[in-house]
Short mmCIF file of C-alpha atoms and ligand atoms in Angstrom, two decimals:
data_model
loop_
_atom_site.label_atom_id
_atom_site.label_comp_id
_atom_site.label_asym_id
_atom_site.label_seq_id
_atom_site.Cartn_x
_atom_site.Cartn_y
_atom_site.Cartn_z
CA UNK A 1041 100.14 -23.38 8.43
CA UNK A 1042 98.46 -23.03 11.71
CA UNK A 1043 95.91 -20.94 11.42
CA UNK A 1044 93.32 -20.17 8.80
CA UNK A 1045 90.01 -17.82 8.79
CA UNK A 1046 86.55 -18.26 6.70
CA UNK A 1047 84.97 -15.41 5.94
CA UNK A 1048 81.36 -14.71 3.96
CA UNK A 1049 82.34 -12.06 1.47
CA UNK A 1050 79.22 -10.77 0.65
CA UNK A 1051 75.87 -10.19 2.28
CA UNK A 1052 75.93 -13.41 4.55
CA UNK A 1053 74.52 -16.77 4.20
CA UNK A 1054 77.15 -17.58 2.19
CA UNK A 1055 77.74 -21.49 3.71
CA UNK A 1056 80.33 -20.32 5.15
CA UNK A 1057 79.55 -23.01 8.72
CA UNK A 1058 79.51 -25.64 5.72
CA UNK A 1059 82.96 -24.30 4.80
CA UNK A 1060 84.44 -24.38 8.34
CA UNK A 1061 82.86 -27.66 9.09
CA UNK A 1062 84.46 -29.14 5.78
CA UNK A 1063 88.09 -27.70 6.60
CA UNK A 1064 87.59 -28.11 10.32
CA UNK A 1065 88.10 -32.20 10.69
CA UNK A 1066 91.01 -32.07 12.09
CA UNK A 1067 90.99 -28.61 13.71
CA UNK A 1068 91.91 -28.10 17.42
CA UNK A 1069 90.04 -24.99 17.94
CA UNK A 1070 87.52 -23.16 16.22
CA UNK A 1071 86.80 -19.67 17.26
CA UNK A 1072 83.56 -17.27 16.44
CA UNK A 1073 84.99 -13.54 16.79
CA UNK A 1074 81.66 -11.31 16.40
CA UNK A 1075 78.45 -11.13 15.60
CA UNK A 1076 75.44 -12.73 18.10
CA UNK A 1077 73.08 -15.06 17.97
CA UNK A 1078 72.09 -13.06 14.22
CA UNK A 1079 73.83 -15.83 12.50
CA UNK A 1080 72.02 -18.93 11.31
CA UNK A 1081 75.22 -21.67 10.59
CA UNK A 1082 74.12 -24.98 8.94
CA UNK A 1083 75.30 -27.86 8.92
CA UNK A 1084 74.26 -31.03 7.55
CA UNK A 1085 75.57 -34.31 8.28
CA UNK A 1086 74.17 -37.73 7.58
CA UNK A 1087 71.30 -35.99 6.64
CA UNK A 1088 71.12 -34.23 10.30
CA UNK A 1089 70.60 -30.79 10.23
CA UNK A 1090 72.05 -28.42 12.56
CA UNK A 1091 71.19 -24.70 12.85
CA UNK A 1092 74.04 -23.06 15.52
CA UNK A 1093 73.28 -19.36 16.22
CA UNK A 1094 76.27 -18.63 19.06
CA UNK A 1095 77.93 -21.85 19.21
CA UNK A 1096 80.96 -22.00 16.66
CA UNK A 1097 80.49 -24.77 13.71
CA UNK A 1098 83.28 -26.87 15.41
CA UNK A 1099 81.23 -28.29 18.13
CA UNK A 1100 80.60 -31.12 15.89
CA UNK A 1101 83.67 -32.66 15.96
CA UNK A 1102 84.45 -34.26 19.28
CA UNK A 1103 88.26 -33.29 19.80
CA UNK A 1104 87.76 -29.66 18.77
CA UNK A 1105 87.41 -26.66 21.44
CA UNK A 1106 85.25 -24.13 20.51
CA UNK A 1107 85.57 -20.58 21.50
CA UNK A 1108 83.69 -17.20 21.48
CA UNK A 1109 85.45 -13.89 21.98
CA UNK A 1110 85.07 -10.74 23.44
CA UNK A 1111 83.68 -8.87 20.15
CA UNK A 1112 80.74 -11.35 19.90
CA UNK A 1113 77.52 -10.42 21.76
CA UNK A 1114 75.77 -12.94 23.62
CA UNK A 1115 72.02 -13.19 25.07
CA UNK A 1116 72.96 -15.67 27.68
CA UNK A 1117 69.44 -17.10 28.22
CA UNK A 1118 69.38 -18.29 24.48
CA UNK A 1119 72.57 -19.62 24.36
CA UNK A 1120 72.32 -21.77 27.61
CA UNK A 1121 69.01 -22.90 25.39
CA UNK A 1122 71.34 -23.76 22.07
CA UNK A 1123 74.18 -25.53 24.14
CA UNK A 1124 70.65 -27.91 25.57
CA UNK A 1125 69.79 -28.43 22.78
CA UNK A 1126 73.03 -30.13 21.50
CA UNK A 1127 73.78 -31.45 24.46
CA UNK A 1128 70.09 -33.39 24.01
CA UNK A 1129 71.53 -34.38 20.65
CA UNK A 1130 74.86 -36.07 22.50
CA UNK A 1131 76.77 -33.11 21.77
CA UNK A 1132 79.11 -32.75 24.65
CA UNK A 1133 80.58 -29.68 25.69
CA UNK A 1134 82.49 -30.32 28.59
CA UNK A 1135 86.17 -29.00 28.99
CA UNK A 1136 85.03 -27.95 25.13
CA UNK A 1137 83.67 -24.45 25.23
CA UNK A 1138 85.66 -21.32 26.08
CA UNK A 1139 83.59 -18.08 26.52
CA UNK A 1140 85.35 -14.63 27.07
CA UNK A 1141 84.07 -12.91 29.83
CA UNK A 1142 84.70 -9.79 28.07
CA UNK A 1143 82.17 -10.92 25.67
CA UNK A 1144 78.60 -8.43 25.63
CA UNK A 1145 75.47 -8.94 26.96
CA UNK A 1146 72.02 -8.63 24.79
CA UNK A 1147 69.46 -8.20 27.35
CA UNK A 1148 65.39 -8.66 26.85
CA UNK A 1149 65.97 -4.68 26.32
CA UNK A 1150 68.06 -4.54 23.36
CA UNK A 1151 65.38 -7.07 21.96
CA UNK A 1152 62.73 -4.58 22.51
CA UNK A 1153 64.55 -2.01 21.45
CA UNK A 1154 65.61 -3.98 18.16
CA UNK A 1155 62.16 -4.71 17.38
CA UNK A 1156 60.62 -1.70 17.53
CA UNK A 1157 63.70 -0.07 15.62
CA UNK A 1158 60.99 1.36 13.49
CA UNK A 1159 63.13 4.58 13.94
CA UNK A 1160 64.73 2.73 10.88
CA UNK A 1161 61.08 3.30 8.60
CA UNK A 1162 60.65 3.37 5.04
CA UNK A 1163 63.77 4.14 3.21
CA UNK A 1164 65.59 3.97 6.41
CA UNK A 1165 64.50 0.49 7.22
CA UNK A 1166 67.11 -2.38 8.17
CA UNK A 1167 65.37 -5.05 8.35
CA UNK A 1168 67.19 -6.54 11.43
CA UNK A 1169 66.79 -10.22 12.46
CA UNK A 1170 65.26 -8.97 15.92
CA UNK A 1171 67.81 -10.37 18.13
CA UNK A 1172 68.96 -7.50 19.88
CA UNK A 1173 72.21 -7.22 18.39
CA UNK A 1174 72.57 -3.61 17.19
CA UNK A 1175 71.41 -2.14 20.13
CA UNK A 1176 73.44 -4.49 21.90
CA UNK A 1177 76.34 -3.22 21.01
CA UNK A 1178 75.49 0.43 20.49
CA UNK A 1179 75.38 -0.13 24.41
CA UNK A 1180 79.25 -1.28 24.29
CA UNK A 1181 80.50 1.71 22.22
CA UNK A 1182 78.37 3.40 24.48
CA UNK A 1183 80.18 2.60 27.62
CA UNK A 1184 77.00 1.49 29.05
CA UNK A 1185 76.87 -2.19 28.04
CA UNK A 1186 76.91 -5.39 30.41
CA UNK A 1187 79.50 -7.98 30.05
CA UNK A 1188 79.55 -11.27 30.19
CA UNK A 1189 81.90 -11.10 33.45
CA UNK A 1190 79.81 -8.39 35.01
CA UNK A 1191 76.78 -11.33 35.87
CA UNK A 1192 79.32 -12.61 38.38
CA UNK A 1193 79.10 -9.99 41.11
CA UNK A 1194 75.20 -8.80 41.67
CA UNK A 1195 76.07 -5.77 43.48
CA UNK A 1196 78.41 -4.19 40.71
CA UNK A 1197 75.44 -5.89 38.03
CA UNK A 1198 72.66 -4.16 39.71
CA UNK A 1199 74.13 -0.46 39.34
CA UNK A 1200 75.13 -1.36 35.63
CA UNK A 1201 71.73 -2.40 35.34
CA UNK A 1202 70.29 0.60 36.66
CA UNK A 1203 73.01 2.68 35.18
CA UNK A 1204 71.65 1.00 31.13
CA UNK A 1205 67.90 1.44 32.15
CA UNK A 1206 68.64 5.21 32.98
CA UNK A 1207 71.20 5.54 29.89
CA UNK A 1208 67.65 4.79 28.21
CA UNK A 1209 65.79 6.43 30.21
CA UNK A 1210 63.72 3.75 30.76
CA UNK A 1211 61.66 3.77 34.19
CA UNK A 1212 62.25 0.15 36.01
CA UNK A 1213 61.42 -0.74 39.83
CA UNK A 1214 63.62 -1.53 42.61
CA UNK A 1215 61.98 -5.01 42.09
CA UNK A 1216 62.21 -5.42 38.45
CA UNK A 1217 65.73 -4.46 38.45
CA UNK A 1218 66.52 -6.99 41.45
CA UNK A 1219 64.64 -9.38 39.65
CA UNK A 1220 66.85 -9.15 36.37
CA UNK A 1221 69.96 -9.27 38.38
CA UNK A 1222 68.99 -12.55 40.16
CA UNK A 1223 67.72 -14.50 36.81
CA UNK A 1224 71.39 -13.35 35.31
CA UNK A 1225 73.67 -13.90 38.27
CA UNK A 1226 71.50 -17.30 38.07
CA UNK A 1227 72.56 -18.13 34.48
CA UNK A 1228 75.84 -17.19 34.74
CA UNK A 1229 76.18 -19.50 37.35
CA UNK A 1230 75.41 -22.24 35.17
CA UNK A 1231 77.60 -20.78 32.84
CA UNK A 1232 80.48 -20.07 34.91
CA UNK A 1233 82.71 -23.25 33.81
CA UNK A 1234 82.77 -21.62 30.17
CA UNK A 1235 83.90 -18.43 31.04
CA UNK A 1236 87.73 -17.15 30.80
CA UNK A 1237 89.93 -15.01 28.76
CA UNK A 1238 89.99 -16.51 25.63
CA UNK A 1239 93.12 -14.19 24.59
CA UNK A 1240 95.51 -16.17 26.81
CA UNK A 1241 94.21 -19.04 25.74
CA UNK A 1242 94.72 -18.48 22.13
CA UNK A 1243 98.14 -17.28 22.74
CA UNK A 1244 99.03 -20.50 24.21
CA UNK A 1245 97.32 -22.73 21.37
CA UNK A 1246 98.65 -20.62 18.24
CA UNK A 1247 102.60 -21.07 19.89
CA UNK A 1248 101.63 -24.87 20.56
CA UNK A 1249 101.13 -24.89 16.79
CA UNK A 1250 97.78 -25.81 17.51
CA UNK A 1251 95.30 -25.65 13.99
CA UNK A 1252 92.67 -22.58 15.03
CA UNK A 1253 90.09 -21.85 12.41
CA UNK A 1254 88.17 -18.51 12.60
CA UNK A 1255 84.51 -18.77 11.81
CA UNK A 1256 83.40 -15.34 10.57
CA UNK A 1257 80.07 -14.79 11.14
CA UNK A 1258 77.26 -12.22 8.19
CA UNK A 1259 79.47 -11.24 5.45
CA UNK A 1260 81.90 -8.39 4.40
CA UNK A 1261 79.19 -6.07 2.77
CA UNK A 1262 77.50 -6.03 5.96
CA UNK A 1263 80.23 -5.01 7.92
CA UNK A 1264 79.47 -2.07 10.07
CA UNK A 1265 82.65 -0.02 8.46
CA UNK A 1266 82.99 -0.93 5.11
CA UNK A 1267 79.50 -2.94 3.88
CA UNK A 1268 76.45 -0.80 2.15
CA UNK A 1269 75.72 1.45 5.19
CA UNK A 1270 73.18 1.71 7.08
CA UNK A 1271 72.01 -1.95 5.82
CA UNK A 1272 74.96 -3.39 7.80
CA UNK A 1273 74.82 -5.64 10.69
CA UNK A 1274 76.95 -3.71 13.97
CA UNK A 1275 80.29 -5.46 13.82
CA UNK A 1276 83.45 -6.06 12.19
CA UNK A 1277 82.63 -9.22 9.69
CA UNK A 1278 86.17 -8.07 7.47
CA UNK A 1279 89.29 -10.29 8.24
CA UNK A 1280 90.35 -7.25 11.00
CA UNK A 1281 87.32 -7.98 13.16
CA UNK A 1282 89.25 -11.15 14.13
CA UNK A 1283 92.01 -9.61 15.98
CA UNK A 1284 89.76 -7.34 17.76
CA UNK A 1285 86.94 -10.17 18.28
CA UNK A 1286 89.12 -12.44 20.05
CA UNK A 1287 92.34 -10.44 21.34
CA UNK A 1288 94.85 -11.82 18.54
CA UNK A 1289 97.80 -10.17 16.47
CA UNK A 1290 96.78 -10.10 13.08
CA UNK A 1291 99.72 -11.65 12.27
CA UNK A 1292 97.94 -15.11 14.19
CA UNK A 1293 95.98 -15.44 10.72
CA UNK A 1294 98.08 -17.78 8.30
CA UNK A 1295 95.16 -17.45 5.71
CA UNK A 1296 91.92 -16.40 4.80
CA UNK A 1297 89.22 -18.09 2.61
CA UNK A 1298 86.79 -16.26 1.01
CA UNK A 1299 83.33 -17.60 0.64
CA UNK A 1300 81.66 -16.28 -2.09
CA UNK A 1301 78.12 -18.02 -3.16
CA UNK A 1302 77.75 -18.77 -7.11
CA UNK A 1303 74.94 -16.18 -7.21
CA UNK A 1304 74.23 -13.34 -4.62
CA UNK A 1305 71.34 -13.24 -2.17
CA UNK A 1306 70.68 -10.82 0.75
CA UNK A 1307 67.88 -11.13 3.49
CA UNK A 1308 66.94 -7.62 4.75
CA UNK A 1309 66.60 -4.13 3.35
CA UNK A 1310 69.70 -2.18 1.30
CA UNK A 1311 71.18 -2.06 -2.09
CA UNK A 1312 70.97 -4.85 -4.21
CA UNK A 1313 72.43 -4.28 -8.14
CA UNK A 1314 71.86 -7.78 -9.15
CA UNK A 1315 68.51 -8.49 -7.69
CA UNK A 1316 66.48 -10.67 -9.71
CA UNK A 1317 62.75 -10.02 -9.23
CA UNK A 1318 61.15 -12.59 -11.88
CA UNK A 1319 61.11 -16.21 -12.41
CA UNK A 1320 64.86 -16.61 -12.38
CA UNK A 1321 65.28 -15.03 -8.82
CA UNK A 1322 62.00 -17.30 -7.54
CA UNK A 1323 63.78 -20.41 -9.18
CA UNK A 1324 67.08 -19.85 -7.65
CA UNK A 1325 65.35 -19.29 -4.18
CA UNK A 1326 63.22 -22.02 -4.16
CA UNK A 1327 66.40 -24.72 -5.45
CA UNK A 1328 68.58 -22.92 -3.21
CA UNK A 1329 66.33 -23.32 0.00
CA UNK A 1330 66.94 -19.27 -0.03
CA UNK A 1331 64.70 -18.61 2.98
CA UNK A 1332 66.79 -17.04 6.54
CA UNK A 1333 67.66 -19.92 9.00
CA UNK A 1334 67.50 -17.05 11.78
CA UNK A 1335 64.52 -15.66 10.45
CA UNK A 1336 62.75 -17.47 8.09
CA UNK A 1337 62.87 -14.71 5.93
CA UNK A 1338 62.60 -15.09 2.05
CA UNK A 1339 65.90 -14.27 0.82
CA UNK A 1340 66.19 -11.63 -2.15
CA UNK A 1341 68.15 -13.37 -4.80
CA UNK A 1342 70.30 -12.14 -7.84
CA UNK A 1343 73.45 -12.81 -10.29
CA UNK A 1344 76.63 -12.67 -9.03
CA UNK A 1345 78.43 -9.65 -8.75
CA UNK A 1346 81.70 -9.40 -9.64
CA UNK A 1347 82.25 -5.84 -9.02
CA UNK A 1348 81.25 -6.45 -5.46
CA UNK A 1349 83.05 -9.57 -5.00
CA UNK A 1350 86.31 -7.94 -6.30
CA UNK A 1351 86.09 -5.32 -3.44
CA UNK A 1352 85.56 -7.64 -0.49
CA UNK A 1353 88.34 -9.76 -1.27
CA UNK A 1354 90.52 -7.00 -1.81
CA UNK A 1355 89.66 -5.46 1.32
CA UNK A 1356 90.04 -8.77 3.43
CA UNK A 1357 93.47 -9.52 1.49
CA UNK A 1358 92.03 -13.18 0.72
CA UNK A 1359 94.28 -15.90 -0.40
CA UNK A 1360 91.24 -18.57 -1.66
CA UNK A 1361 88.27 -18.29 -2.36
CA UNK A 1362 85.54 -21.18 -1.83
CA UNK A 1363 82.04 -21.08 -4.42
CA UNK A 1364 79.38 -22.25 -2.73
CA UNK A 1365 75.60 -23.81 -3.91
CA UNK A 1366 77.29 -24.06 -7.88
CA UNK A 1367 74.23 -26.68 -7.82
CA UNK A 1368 71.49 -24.61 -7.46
CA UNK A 1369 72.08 -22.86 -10.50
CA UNK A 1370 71.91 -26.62 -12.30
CA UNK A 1371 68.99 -26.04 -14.95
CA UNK A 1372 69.39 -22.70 -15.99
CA UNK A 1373 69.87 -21.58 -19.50
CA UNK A 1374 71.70 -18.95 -19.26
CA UNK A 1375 73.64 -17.45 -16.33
CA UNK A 1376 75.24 -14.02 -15.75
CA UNK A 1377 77.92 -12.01 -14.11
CA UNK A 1378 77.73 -8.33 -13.40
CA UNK A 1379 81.17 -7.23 -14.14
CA UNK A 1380 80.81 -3.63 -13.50
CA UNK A 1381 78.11 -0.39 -12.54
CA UNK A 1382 76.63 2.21 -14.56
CA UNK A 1383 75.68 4.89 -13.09
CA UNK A 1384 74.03 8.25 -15.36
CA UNK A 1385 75.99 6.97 -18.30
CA UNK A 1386 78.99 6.76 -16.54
CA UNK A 1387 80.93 3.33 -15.97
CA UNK A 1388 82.21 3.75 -12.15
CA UNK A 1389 85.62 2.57 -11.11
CA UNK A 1390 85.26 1.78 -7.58
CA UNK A 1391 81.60 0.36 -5.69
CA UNK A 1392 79.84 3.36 -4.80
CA UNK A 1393 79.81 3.72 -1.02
CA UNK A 1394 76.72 5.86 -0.75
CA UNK A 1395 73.44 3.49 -0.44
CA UNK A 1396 71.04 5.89 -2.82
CA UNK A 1397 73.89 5.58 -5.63
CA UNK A 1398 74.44 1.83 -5.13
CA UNK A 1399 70.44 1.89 -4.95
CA UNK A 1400 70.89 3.28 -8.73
CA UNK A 1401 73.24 1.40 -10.37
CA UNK A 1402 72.69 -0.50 -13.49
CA UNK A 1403 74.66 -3.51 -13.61
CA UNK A 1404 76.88 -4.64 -17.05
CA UNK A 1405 76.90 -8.33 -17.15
CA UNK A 1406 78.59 -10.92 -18.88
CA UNK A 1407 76.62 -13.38 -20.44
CA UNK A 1408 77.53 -17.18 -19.91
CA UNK A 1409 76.14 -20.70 -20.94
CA UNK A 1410 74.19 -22.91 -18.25
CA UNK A 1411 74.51 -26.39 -17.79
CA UNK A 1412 71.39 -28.85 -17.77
CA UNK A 1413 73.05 -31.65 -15.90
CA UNK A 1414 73.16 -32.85 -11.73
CA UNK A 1415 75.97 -31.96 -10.43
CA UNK A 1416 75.47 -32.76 -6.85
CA UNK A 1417 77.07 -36.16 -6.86
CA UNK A 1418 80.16 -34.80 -8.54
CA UNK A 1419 83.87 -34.33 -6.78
CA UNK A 1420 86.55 -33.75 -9.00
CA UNK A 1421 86.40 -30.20 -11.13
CA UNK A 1422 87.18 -31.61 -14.17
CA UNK A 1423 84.11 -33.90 -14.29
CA UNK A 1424 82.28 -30.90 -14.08
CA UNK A 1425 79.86 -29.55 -17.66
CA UNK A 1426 82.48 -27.33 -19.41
CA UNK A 1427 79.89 -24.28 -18.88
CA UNK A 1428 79.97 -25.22 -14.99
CA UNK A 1429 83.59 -24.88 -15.41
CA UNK A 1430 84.04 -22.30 -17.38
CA UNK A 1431 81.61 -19.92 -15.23
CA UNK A 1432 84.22 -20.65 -12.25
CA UNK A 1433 87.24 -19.81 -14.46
CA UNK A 1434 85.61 -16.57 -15.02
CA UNK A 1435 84.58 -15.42 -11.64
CA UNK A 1436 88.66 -17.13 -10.68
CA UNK A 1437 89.48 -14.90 -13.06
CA UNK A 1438 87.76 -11.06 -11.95
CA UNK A 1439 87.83 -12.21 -8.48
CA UNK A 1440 92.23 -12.28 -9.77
CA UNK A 1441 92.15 -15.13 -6.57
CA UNK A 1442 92.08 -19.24 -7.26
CA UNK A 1443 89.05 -20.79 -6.37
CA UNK A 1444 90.48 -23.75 -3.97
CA UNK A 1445 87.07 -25.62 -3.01
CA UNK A 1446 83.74 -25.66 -4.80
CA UNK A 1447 80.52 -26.61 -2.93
CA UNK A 1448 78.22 -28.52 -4.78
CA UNK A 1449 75.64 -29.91 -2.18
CA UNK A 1450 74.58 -29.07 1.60
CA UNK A 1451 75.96 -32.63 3.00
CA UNK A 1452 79.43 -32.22 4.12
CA UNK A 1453 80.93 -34.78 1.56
CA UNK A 1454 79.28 -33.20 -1.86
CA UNK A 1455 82.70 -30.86 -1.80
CA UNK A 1456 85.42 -30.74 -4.67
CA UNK A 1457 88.42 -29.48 -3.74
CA UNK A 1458 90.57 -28.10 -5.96
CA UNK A 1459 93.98 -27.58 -4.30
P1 IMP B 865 71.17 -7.36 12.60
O1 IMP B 865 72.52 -7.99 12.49
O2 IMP B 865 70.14 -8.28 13.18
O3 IMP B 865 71.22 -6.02 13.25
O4 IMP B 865 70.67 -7.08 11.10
C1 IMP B 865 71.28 -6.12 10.24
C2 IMP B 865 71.30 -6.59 8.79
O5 IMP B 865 72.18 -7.70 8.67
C3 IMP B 865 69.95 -7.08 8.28
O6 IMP B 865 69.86 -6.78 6.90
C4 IMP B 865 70.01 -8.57 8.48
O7 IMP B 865 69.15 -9.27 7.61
C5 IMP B 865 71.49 -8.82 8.15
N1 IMP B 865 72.02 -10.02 8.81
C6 IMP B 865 72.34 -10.16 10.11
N2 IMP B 865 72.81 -11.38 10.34
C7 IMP B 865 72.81 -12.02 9.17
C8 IMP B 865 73.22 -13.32 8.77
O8 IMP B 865 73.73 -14.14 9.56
N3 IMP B 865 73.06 -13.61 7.45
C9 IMP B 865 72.56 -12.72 6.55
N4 IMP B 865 72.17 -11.50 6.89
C10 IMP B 865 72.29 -11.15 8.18
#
C-alpha cells in the first residue's frame, strides 16, 4: 500500500490531524485537497500544541513534504503568517512545501462578504467560521475567482481584480485596486518557491511508490454535495474531493480511514438529531475541550449517530474506521447510540436529505453501559472496561466496517491500534 486518505465522517472536528499525524511517521508526503484556512488541525506533541489552519498535519515530521492542491482555497496573507509562525517554532519548510498554483485566492473581500453573510438569517443561518471561504469559492464556480498563479503577473491580476470587484459590483478606485495588486504580487513573491503543479508532482511520487497520505479537511456531512444542505461548508470533504482537490486518479487512493468521534458534535447552525442540550451535552463539552480551534466557538454536542455514520462511510466506500476521544465519555453512566430516525410515526430507511425533516427527526437509541474508569493511559483494546469495549463492538458492528485504531487521549502516543 502506497497511499492512504483520512477523512472526518461527520460534521468535522473529528481529530482527524491527530489521525494523520499518528499514521503519518513515516509518510513521504502528506497532501491537504480542499477546504481553507476553515479548518482548525491539532496536534499535540510533548505536550506542544499546534493549531495548523492551511498547512497539512505532516509538517511536523522533518522528512515529509507537504502539499496543498488546487481545490483548497488559500488567503495568502494568513498563510505566509501560519508558515512564520512554525518556522519561529524551528519548523522548517524549505524544499518541504508544494503549493498548486491553481489553488484559489480568498481575498479581504470574500471575508467581508462572509461576515456579513447575514443573507443567511434566522432559519437560514450558517454559522460560517468567517474566513472567507464560501464566497471564496462561489467566485471559482463563478469564473470570476483569483488564483494562486494569477499574483504572478500584475497586469493580468489587476483586470481580474477589477473584473471580481465589478462581478460584485463593488465600487473600488484606480488606487485601491493598484494598491491590492502590489501587496499580492508582493506576497506571492515571497511565496513563489512554494508554488508548482502539484499534479505532476504527485504523479511522480505515487509511481516512485512513495507513501502519500491525504488529509481531508471538515467532515462528510458538511460536504457541499452530499452533507445536511445549506449547513455545509463549500467543498468536496467525501473521498472524491481528493481527486479533484489535487489532480489524482481515484484509483491513486489505496485506502480510506474513516474518522468517526465516539459521540457527535457540530459547531455552527443545521440539523442535529442527537444533540444533547442538558448536563450530559455540557459534561461531554467541557471533558472533551468541545470549543472550535478556528473559532472558539462552543461546540453543540450529542450521542453518536449511527444512522448518520452508516451513510458517510457508505458514501466514501471506507475500509477502517478510527474512534476518536473514547476518553471523554470516561464517567458516564450510561451512554447511547441512535440507531435509526422517526419521523411522524414512521421509521425512515435512508437519512433524510431535506434540512426541515432532518430538523424533525426523533432519534431511536440503543442503550449501553458506561465505564467509570481512566482510560487515557491505556494501549491495547483488550485492557479496555468490557462496556468501553463493548460500545466499540457495537458501533464496529452498524458502522458493518472494523474499527482499526482507537484514540484515547490528545498526545500522539495515547493511541491503541487494533490492526
Ligand atoms: P465555512 O466553511 O466557514 O463556510 O462554514 C460552513 C459550516 O461548516 C459552518 O457550520 C462551520 O461551522 C462548518 N465548518 C467549517 N469548517 C469546519 C471545521 O474545520 N470543523 C467543523 N466545522 C467546520
Amino acid at each position: 500500500m502506497s497511499t492512504l486518505a483520512v477523512l472526518g465522517c461527520m460534521w468535522g472536528d473529528e481529530a482527524k490531524a491527530k489521525i494523520v499525524d499518528f499514521l503519518g511517521d513515516n509518510a513521504d508526503v502528506v497532501v491537504r485537497f480542499q477546504g481553507g484556512s476553515n479548518a482548525g488541525h491539532t496536534i499535540c506533541v510533548d505536550d506542544k500544541k499546534y493549531v495548523f489552519h492551511s498547512v497539512p498535519s505532516g509538517i511536523l515530521y522533518p522528512g515529509t513534504k507537504c502539499v496543498i492542491g488546487a481545490g483548497v482555497v488559500i488567503e495568502p496573507f494568513d498563510l505566509m503568517a501560519e508558515i512564520a509562525e512554525l518556522e519561529a517554532h524551528n519548523i522548517s519548510f524549505t524544499g518541504r512545501l508544494y503549493i498548486d498554483e491553481r489553488a484559489g485566492v480568498v481575498l479581504p473581500l470574500h471575508k467581508d462578504l462572509d461576515a456579513g453573510s447575514e443573507i443567511s438569517s434566522g432559519a437560514h443561518k450558517i454559522g460560517t467560521t468567517k474566513r472567507g471561504i464560501g464566497p471564496a469559492y462561489s467566485d471559482m464556480v463563478a469564473r470570476v475567482g483569483i488564483r494562486l498563479g494569477d499574483l504572478q503577473y500584475p497586469e493580468w491580476l489587476r483586470s481580474r481584480l477589477q473584473n471580481i470587484y465589478s462581478y460584485h459590483k463593488i465600487e473600488r478606485s484606480d488606487a485601491d485596486i493598484e494598491n491590492e495588486t502590489s501587496r499580492l504580487h508582493e506576497i506571492w513573491k515571497q511565496m513563489q518557491g512554494y508554488i508548482c503543479q502539484v499534479d505532476n508532482l504527485l504523479r511522480k511520487w505515487y509511481l516512485d511508490d512513495q507513501y502519500i497520505l491525504f488529509e481531508g479537511a471538515q467532515g462528510t456531512l458538511l460536504d457541499v454535495s452530499y452533507g445536511t444542505y445549506p449547513f455545509v461548508t463549500s467543498s468536496h470533504t467525501m473521498a472524491g474531493g481528493i481527486s479533484t482537490g489535487c489532480g489524482v486518479p481515484m484509483r491513486y487512493v489505496d485506502k480510506i480511514i474513516g474518522v468517526y468521534k465516539a459521540y457527535c458534535t457540530r459547531v455552527g447552525d443545521g440539523p442535529f438529531p442527537t444533540e444533547l442540550n442538558d448536563a450530559i451535552g455540557d459534561k461531554i463539552r467541557v471533558q472533551g475541550n468541545e470549543f472550535g480551534s478556528t473559532t472558539g466557538r462552543p461546540r453543540r454536542c450529542g450521542w453518536f449517530d449511527a444512522v448518520a455514520a452508516q451513510y458517510t462511510a457508505r458514501l466514501n466506500g471506507i475500509d477502517a474506521a478510527a474512534v476518536t476521544l473514547l476518553d471523554v465519555l470516561s464517567g458516564l453512566e450510561e451512554i447511547k447510540i441512535c440507531t435509526g430516525y422517526w419521523h411522524n410515526g414512521v421509521k425512515l430507511r435512508e437519512i433524510p436529505t431535506n434540512p426541515l425533516i432532518m430538523g424533525e427527526v426523533v432519534p431511536e437509541y440503543l442503550s449501553m453501559k458506561g465505564w467509570d474508569k481512566d482510560i487515557t493511559e491505556i494501549r491495547s483494546i483488550n485492557k479496555l472496561p468490557r462496556a468501553a469495549q463493548d460500545y466499540l463492538e457495537a458501533i464496529q458492528d452498524m458502522l458493518e466496517i472494523p474499527i482499526e485504531i482507537v484514540s484515547v487521549g490528545k498526545n500522539r502516543n495515547q493511541t491503541i491500534v487494533i490492526k
